[in-house]
Coordinates of C-alpha atoms and ligand atoms in Angstrom, one line a residue:
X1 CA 20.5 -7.0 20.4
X2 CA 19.5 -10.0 18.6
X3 CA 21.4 -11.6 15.9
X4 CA 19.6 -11.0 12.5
X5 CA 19.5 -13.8 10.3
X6 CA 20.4 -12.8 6.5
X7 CA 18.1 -15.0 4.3
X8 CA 19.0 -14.9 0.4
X9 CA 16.1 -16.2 -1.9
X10 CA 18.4 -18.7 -3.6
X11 CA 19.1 -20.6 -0.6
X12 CA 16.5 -24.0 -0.7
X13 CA 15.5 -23.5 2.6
X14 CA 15.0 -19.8 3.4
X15 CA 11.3 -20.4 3.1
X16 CA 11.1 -22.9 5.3
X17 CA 13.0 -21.0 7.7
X18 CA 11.5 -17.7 7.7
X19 CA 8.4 -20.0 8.0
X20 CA 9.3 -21.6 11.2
X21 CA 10.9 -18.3 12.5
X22 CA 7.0 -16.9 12.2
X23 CA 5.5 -19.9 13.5
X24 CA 7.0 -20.0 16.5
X25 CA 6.5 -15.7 17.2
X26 CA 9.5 -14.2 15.8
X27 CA 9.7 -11.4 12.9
X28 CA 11.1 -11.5 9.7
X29 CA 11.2 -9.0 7.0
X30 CA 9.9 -10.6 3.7
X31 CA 10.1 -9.6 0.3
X32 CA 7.2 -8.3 -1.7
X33 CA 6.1 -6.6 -4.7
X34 CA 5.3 -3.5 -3.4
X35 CA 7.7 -2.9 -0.4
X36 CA 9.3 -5.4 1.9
X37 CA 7.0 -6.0 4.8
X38 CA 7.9 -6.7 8.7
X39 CA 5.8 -10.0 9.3
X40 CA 4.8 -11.9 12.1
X41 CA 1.8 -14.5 12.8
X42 CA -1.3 -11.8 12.4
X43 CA -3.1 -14.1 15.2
X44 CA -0.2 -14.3 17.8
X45 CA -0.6 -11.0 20.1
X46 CA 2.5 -11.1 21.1
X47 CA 4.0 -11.5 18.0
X48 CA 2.1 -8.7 17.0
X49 CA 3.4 -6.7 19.2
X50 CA 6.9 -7.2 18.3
X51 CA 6.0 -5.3 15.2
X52 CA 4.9 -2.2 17.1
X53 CA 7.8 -2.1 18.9
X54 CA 10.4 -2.8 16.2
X55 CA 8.9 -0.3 14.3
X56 CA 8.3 2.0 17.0
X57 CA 4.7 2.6 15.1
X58 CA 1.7 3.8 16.9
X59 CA -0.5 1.3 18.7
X60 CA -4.1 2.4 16.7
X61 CA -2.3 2.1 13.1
X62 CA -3.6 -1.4 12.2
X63 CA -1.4 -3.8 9.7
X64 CA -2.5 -5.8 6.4
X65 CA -2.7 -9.7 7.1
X66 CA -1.7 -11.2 3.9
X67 CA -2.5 -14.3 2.6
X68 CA -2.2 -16.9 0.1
X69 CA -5.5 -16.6 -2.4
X70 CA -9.4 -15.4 -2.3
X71 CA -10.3 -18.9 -0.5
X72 CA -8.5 -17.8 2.9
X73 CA -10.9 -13.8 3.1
X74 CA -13.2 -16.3 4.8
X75 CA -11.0 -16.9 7.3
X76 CA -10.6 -13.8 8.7
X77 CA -13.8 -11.5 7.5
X78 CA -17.0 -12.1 7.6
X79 CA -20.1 -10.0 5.9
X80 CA -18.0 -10.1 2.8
X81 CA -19.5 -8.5 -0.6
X82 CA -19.5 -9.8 -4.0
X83 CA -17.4 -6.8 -5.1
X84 CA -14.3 -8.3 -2.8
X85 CA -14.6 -11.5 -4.7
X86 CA -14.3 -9.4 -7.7
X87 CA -11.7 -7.3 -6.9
X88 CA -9.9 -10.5 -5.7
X89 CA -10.6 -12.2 -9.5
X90 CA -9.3 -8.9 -11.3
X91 CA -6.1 -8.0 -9.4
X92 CA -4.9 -10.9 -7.2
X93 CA -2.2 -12.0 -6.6
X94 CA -1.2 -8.3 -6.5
X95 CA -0.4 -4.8 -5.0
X96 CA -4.3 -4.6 -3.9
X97 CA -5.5 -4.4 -0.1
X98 CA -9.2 -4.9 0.9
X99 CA -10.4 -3.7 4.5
X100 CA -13.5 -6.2 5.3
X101 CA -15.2 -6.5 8.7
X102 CA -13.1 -8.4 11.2
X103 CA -13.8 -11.9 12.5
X104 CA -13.3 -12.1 16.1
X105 CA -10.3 -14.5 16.0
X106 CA -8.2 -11.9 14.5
X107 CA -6.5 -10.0 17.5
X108 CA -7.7 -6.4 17.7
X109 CA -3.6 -6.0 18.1
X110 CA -3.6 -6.6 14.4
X111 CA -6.7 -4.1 13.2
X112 CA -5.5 -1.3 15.6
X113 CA -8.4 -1.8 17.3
X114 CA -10.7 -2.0 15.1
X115 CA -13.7 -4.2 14.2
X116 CA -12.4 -4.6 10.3
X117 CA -9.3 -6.1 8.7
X118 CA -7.2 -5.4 6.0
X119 CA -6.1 -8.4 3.7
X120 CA -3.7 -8.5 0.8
X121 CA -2.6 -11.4 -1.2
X122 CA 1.0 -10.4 -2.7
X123 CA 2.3 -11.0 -6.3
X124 CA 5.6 -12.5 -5.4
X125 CA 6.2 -16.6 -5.0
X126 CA 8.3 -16.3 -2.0
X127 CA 6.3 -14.4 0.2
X128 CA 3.2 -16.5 -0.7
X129 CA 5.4 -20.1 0.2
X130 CA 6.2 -18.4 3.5
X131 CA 2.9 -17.6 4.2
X132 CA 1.7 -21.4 3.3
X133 CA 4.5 -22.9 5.2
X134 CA 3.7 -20.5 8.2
X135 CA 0.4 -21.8 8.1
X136 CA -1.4 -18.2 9.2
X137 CA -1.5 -15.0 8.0
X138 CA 1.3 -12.7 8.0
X139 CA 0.4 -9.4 9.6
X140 CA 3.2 -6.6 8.1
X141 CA 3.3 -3.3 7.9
X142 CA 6.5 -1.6 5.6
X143 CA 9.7 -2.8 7.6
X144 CA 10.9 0.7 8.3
X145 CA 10.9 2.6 11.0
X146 CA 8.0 4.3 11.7
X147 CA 7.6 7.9 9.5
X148 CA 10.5 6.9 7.8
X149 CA 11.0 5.9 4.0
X150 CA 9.6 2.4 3.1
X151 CA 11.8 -0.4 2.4
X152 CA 12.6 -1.5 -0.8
X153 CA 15.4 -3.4 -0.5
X154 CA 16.7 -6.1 2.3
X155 CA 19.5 -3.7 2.8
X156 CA 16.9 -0.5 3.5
X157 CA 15.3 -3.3 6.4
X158 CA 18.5 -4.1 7.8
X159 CA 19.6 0.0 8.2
X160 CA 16.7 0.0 10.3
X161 CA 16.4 -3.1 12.3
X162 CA 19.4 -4.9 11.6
X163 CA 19.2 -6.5 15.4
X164 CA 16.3 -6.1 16.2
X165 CA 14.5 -8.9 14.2
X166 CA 14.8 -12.2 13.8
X167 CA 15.7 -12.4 9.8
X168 CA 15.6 -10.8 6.0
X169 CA 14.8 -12.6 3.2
X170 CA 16.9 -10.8 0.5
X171 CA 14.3 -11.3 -2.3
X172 CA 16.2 -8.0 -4.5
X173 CA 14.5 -4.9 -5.1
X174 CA 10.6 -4.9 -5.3
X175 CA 8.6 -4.1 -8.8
X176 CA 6.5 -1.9 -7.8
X177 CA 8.1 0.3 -4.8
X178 CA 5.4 1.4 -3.1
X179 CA 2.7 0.2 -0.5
X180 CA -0.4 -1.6 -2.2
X181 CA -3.9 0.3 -3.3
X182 CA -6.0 0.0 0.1
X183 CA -10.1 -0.4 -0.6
X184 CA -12.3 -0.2 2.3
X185 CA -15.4 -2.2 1.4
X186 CA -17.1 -2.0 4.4
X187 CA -19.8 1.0 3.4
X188 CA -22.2 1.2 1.1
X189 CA -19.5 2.6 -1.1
X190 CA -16.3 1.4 -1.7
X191 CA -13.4 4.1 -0.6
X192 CA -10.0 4.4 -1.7
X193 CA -8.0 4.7 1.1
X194 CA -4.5 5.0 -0.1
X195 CA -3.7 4.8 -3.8
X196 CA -0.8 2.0 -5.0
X197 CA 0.1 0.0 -7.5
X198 CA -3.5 -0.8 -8.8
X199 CA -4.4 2.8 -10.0
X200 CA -8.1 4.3 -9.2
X201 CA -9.2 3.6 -13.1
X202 CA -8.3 -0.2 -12.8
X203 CA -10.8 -0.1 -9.8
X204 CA -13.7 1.8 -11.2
X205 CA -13.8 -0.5 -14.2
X206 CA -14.3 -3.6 -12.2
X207 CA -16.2 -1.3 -8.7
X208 CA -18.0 1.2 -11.5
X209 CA -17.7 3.5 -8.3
X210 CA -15.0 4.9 -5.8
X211 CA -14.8 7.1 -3.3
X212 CA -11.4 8.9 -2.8
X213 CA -10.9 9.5 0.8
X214 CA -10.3 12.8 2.0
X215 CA -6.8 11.3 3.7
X216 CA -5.6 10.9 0.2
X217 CA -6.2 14.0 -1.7
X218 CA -5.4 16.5 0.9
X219 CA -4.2 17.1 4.6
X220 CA -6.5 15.7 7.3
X221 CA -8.6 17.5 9.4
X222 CA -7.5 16.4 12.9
X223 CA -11.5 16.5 14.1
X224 CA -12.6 13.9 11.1
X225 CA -12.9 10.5 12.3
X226 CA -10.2 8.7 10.5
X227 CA -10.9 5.7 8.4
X228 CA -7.2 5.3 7.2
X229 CA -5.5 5.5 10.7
X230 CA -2.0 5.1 8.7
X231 CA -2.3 8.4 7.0
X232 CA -2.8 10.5 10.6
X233 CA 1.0 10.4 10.9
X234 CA 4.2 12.1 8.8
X235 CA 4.9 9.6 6.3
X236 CA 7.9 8.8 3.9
X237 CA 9.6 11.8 4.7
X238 CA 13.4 12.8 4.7
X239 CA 14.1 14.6 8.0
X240 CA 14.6 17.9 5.6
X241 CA 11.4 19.7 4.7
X242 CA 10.4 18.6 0.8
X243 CA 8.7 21.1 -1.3
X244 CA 7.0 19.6 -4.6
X245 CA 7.7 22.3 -7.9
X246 CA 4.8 21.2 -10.5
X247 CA 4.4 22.7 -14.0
X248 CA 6.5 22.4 -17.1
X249 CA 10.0 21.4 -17.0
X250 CA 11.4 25.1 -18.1
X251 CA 9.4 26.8 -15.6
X252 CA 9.8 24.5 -12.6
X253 CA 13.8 24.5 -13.3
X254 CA 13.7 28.4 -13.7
X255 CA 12.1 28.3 -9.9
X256 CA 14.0 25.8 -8.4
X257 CA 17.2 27.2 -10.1
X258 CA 16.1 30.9 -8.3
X259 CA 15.7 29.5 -5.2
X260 CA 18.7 26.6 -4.6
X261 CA 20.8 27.3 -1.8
X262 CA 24.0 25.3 -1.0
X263 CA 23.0 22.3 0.9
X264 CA 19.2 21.5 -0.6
X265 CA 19.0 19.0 -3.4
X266 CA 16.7 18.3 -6.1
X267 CA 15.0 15.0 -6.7
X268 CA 14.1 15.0 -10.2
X269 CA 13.3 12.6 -13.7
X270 CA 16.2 11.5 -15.2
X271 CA 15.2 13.6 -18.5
X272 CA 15.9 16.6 -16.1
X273 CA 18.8 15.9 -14.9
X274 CA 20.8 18.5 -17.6
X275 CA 18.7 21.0 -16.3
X276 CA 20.1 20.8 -12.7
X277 CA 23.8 20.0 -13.4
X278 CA 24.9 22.3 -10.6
X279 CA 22.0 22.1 -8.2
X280 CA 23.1 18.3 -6.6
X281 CA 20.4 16.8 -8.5
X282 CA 19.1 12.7 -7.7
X283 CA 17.2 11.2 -10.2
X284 CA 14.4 8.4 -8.9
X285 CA 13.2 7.3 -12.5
X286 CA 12.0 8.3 -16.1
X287 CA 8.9 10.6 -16.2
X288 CA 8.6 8.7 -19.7
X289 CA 8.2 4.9 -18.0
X290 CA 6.5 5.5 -14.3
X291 CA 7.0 2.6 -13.2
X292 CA 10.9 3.5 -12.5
X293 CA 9.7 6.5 -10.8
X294 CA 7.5 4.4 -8.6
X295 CA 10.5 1.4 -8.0
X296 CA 13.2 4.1 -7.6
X297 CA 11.5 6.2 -4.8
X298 CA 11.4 5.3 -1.7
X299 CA 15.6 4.6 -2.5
X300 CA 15.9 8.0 -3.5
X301 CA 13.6 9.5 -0.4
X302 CA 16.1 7.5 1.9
X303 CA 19.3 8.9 0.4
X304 CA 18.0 12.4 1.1
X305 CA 17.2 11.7 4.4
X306 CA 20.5 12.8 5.4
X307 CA 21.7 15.6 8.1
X308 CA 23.6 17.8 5.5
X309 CA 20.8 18.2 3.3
X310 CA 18.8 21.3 4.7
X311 CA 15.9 21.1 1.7
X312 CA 14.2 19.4 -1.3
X313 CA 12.8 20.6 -4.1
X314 CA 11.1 17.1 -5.5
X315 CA 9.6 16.8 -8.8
X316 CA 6.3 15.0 -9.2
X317 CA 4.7 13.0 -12.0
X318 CA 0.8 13.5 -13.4
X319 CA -1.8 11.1 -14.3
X320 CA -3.3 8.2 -12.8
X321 CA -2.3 4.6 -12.5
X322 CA 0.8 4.4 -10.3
X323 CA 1.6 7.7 -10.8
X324 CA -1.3 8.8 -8.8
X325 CA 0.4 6.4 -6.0
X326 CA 3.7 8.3 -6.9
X327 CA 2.1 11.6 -6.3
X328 CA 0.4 10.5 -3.2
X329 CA 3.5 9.5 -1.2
X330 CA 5.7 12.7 -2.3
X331 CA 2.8 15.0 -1.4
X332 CA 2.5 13.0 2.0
X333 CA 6.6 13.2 2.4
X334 CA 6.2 17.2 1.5
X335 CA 3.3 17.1 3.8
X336 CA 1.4 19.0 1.0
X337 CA 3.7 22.2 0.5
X338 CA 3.2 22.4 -3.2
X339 CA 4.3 25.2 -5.3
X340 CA 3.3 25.7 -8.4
X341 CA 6.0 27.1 -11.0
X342 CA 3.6 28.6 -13.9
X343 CA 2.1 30.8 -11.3
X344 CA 5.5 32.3 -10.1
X345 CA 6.3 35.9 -11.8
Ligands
AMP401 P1 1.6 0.0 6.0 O1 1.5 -1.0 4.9 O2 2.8 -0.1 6.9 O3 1.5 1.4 5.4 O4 0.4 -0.1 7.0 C1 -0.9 -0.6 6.6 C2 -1.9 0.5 6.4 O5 -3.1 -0.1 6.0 C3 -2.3 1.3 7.7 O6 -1.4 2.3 7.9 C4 -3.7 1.7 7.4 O7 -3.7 2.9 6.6 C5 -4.2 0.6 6.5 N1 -5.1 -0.3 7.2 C6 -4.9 -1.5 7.7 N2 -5.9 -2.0 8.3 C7 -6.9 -1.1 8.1 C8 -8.3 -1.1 8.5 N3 -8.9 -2.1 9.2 N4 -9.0 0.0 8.2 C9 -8.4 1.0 7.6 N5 -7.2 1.0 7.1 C10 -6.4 0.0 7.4
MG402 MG1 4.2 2.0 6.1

């Protein structure tokens, strides 16, 4: 056991701190806009490998470096296409990754192995000071444990690693709740790897092309080489099963209603919550504003990842933008077991 420092953002010198703490090879789990992220110097193997461990995450699932503007992709990618400069001008700082071909000084720790990077710079002021102060890139993958619900809050991080970093910086909840868009840039087409808080549309008006990765819209095929190592593994899941119930809000309550046994809950919109009064229903947003749905989440996945519950029945938003992100992560957390309630006698 270490002792984990507790950084609020109000204190003058938490950046400076957290700064030095990743400077000098520990880990500190820093606030973003998407999700809080476990950090450590991107180019320090060791540091690196601190992550893995923490997290107890596979050795071949690579992390985002992220960094403080456009001027620093040079750094660490080389080969890099107009179309990342772009992408950089249209949605940076923000919840937008880019995977770019790797330069050499980037440990292949850090890409999983790989010969290509993946580079974020994140919408939120603290995160971008600790990265300045650090001087290097912040490698960090979600600070939960691995398969687990993401981290939204410094109080998710320290359930799971509360001695076993160095420090949290307690920046509050994050905006946008789940991970960023990833882009791979590398082929001729760019390819959405995992959708986030920059929906596909936003892309395709400033790309005028997207490919939608096979890892995002259905299960993998184990044999397919894997472009998104991340997505190979259960993700965001309770340690119940989950089992999305689409279709209208009548028909989907009239199923789930059938079917509830003592012990499952259902995670709904707040709109629904009449319909499942005695059905121990959790609310994670409005369907009518999705960006509560997308901040309220991962918070909601966590509470039901609970011992007494034996099942889910989730509720799932339609449409693009972040609800597309939305969709993605409860289908990956019901590991695609959808049932659809306007085909059920
Ligand atoms: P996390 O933010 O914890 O979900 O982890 C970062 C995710 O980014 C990984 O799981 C991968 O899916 C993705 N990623 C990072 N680097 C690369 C890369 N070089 N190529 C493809 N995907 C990547
Ligand atoms: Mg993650």
């Amino acid at each position: 056991m270490i002792h984990t420092r507790y950084l609020p953002a109000d204190r003058p010198d938490t950046a400076a701190i957290a700064a030095d703490i990743i400077k000098n090879g520990g880990l500190v789990a820093i606030p973003t806009e998407t999700v809080y992220g476990l950090g450590a110097n991107g180019l320090d193997e060791a540091a690196v490998a601190k992550i893995f461990e923490a997290k107890g995450r596979p050795q071949d699932n690579p992390l985002i470096l992220h960094i403080c503007g456009p001027e620093q992709i040079e750094l660490f990618c080389h080969h890099i296409p107009q179309r990342a400069y772009d992408l950089a001008e249209a949605f940076w700082p923000g919840p937008l990754t880019m995977v770019l071909p790797a330069k050499e000084r980037v440990p292949r720790r850090t890409t999983g192995g790989l010969d290509t990077v993946a580079v974020r710079c994140p919408d939120h002021a603290l995160a971008r000071q600790i990265i300045r102060l650090a001087g290097v890139p912040i490698a960090a993958p979600s600070a939960n444990i691995s398969g687990k619900p993401s981290t939204t809050t410094a109080r998710h991080v320290l359930q799971d690693h509360d001695g076993k970093i160095d420090a949290v910086v307690d920046g509050g909840p994050c905006r946008v709740g789940v991970e960023s868009t990833i882009v791979d840039l590398t082929e001729e087409r760019p390819r959405l790897l995992r959708p986030g808080g920059i929906g596909p549309e936003e892309l395709i008006a400033v790309l005028g092309d997207l490919v939608v990765d096979r890892a995002v819209t259905g299960e993998l095929d184990p044999a397919q080489v894997v472009k998104a190592p991340g997505m190979k593994y259960r993700h965001y899941a309770p340690q119940e099963p989950v089992v999305i119930v689409s279709g209208s809000r009548e028909k989907a309550a009239a199923y789930i209603r059938r079917h509830f046994q003592p012990g499952d809950r259902v995670l709904c919109f707040e709109e629904e919550l009449p319909l499942y009064r005695d059905c121990a229903p959790l609310s994670y947003g409005r369907e009518a504003d999705v960006n509560t749905l997308s901040a309220g989440l991962f918070a909601a996945l966590r509470e039901l990842d609970d011992p007494t519950v034996s099942q889910v029945y989730a509720r799932c938003p339609t449409g693009g933008g972040v609800a597309y992100a939305v969709q993605n992560r409860l289908k990956k957390a019901a590991a695609f077991h959808i049932i659809d309630a306007e085909e059920e006698p």
